[in-house]
Each structure stands twice: as C-alpha cells, then as structure tokens.
JSON list of C-alpha atoms in Angstrom, two decimals:
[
{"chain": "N", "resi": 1, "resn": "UNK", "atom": "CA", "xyz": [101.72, 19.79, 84.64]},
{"chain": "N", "resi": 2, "resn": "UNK", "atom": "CA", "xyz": [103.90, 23.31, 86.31]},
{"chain": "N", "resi": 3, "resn": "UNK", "atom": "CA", "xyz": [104.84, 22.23, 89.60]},
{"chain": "N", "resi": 4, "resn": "UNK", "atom": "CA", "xyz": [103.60, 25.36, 92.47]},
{"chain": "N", "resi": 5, "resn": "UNK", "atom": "CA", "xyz": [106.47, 27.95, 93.71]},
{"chain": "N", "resi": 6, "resn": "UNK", "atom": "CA", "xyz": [107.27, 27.43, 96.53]},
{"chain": "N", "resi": 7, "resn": "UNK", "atom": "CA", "xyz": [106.08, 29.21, 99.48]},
{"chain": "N", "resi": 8, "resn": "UNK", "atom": "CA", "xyz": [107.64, 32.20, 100.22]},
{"chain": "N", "resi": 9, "resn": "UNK", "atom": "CA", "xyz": [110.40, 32.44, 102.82]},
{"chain": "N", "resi": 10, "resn": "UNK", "atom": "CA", "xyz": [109.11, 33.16, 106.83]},
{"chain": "N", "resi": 11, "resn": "UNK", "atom": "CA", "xyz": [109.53, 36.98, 107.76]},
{"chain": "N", "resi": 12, "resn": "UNK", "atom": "CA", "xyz": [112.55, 37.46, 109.84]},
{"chain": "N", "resi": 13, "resn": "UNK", "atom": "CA", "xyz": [111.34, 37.51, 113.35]},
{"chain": "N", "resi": 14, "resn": "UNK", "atom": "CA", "xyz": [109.47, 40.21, 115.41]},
{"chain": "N", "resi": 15, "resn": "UNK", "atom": "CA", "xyz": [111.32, 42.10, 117.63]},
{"chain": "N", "resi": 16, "resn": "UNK", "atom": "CA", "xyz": [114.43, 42.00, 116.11]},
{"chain": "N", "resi": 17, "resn": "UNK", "atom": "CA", "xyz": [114.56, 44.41, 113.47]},
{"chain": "N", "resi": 18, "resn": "UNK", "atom": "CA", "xyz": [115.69, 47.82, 114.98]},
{"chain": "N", "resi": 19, "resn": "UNK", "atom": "CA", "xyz": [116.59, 49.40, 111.74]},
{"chain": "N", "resi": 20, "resn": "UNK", "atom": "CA", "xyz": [113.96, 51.80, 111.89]},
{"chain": "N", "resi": 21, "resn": "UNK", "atom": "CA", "xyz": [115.29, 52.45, 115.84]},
{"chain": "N", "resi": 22, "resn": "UNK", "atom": "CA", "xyz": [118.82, 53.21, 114.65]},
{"chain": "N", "resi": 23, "resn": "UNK", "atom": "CA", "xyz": [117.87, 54.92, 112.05]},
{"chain": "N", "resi": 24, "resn": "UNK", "atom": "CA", "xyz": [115.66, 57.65, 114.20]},
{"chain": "N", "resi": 25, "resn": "UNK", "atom": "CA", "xyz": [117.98, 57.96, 116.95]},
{"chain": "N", "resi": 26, "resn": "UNK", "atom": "CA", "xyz": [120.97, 58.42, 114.45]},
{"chain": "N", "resi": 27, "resn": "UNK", "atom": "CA", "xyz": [119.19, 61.41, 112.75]},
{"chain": "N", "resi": 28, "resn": "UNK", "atom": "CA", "xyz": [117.93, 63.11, 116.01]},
{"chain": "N", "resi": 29, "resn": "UNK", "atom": "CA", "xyz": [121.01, 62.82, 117.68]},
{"chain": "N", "resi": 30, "resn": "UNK", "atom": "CA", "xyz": [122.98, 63.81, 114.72]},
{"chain": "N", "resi": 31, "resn": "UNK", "atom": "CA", "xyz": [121.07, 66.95, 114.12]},
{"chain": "N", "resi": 32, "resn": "UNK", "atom": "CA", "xyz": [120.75, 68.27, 117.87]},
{"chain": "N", "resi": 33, "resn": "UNK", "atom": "CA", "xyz": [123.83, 67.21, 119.68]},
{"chain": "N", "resi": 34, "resn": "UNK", "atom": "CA", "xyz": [125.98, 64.36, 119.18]},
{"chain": "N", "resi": 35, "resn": "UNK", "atom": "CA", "xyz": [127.44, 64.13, 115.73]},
{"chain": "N", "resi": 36, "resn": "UNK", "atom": "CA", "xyz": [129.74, 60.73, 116.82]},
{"chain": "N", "resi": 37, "resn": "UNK", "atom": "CA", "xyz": [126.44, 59.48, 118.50]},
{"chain": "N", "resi": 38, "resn": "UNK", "atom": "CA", "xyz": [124.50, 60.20, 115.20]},
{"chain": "N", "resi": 39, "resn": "UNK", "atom": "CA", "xyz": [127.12, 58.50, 112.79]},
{"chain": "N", "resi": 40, "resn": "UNK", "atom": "CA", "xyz": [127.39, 55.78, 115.00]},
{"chain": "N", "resi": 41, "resn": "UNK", "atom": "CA", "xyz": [123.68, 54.72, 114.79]},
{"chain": "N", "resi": 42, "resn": "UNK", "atom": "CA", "xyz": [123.29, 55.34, 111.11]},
{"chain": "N", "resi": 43, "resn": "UNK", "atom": "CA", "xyz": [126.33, 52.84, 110.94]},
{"chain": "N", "resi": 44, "resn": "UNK", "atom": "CA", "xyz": [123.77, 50.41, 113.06]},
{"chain": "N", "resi": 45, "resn": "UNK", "atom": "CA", "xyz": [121.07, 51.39, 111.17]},
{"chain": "N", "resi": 46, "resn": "UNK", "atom": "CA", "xyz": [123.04, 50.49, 107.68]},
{"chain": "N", "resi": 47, "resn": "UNK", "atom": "CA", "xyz": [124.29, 47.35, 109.55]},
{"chain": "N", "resi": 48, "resn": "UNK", "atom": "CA", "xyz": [120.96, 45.93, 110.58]},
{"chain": "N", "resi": 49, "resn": "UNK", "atom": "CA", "xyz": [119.47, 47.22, 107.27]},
{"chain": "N", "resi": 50, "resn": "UNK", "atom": "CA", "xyz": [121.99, 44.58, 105.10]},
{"chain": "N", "resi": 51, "resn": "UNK", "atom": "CA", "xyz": [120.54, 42.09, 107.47]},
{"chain": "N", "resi": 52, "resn": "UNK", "atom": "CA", "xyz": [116.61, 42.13, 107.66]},
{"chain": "N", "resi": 53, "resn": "UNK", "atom": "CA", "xyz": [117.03, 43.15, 103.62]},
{"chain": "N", "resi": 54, "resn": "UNK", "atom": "CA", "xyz": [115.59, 46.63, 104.52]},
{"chain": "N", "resi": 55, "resn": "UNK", "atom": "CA", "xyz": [116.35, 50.37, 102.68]},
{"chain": "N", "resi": 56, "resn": "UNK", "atom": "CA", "xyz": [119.56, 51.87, 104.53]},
{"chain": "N", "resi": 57, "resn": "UNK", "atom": "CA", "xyz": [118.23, 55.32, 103.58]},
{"chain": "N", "resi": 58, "resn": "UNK", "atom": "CA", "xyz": [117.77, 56.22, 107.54]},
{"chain": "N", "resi": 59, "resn": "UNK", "atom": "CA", "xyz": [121.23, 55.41, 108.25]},
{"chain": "N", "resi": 60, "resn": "UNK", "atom": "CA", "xyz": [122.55, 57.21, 105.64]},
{"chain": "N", "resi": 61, "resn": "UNK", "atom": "CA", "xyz": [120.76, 60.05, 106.34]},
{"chain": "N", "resi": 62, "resn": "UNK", "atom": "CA", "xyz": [121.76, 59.81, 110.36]},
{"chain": "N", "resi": 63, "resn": "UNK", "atom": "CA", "xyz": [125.82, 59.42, 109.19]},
{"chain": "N", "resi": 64, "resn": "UNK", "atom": "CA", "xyz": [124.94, 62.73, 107.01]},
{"chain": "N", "resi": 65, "resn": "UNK", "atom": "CA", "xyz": [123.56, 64.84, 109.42]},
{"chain": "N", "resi": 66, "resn": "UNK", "atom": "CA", "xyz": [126.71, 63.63, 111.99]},
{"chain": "N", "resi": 67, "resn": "UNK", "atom": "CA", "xyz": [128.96, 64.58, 109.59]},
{"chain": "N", "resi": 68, "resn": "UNK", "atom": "CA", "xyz": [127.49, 67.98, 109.16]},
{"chain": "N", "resi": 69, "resn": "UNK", "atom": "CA", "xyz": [127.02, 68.45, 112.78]},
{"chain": "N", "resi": 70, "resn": "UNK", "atom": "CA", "xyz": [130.53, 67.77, 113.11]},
{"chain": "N", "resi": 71, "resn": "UNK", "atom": "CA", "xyz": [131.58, 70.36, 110.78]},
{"chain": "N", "resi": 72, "resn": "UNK", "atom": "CA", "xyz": [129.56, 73.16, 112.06]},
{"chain": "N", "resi": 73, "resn": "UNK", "atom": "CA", "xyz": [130.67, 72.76, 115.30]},
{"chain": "N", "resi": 74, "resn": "UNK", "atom": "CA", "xyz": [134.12, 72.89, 114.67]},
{"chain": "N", "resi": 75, "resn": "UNK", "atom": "CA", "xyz": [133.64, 76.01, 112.50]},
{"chain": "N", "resi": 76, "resn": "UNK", "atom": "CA", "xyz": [131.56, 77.91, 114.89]},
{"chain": "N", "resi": 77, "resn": "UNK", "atom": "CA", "xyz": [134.20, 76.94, 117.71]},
{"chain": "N", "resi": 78, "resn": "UNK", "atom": "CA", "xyz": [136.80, 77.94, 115.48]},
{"chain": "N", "resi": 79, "resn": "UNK", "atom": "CA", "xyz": [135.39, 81.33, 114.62]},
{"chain": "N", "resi": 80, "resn": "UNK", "atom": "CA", "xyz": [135.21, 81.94, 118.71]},
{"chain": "N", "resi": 81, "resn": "UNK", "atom": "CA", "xyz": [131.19, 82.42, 118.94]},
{"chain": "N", "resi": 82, "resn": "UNK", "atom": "CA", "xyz": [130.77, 79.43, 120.88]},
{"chain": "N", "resi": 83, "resn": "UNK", "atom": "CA", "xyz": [129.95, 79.91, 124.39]},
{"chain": "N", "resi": 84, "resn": "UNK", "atom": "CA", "xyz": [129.79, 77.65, 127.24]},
{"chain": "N", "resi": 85, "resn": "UNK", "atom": "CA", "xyz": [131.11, 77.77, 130.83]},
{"chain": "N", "resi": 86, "resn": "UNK", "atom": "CA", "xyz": [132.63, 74.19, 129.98]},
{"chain": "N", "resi": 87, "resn": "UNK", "atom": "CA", "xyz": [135.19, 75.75, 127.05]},
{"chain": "N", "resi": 88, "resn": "UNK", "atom": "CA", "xyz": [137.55, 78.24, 128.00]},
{"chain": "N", "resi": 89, "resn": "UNK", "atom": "CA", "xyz": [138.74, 80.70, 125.51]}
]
C-alpha cells in the first residue's frame, strides 16, 4: 500500500507578515515624497518577502519608484525650478 503525504506545513503565523505593509508604504512614499523612505521599505518589503515565501514584486516596485523620485528631484533642483522657502538659491 502508498503511504499518505504528509500534511502540509502550518501557515507562518498571523500578524507577522508585513510584506504587504512595506510594500504599500514603500510605493506611496516613494512616489510622493521620500525617495530614501520609499527604497528603504521596498528593501523591508523584499526582506520580509524571502521570509514568509511571498512575491517581492511590491518591494521592487517601492525601490523603483525611490529611485526615480530621487532622480527627478535632483534634476528639477538642478535645472533651478524648484521652489521652497527652505532652499536658497
């Protein structure tokens, strides 16, 4: 006689998966403001993604949109259009 599988392994516990969590507050953060802020949680996301066996798409999308908010900033600050009272020209 086939011996049964085995059961499957116990779903990582509830609570502790904030892959998802990184993953959204890389991507808003890198789009609006922050781009360290948004390349930092992507890297979170991707971390806690390798853990829980999850898709590191969100994180990789957060460190994307950091990286471009990084660049436009520093081109529209170094074309001179950038105004706020904290910069002075």
């Amino acid at each position: 006689m086939n011996a049964p599988y085995p059961p499957p392994p116990p779903p990582p516990a509830a609570g502790r998966d904030r892959t998802t969590l990184w993953g959204v507050l890389g991507i808003v953060l890198g789009l609006l403001c922050c781009g360290i802020l948004g390349i930092a949680f992507g890297w979170l996301s991707i971390r806690e993604a390798r853990r829980n066996g999850k898709s590191p798409l969100l994180g990789w999308l957060a460190i994307a949109f950091g990286v471009v908010n990084l660049i436009a900033s520093a081109v529209v600050r170094a074309r001179g259009n950038y105004y706020s009272p904290y910069w002075y020209r």
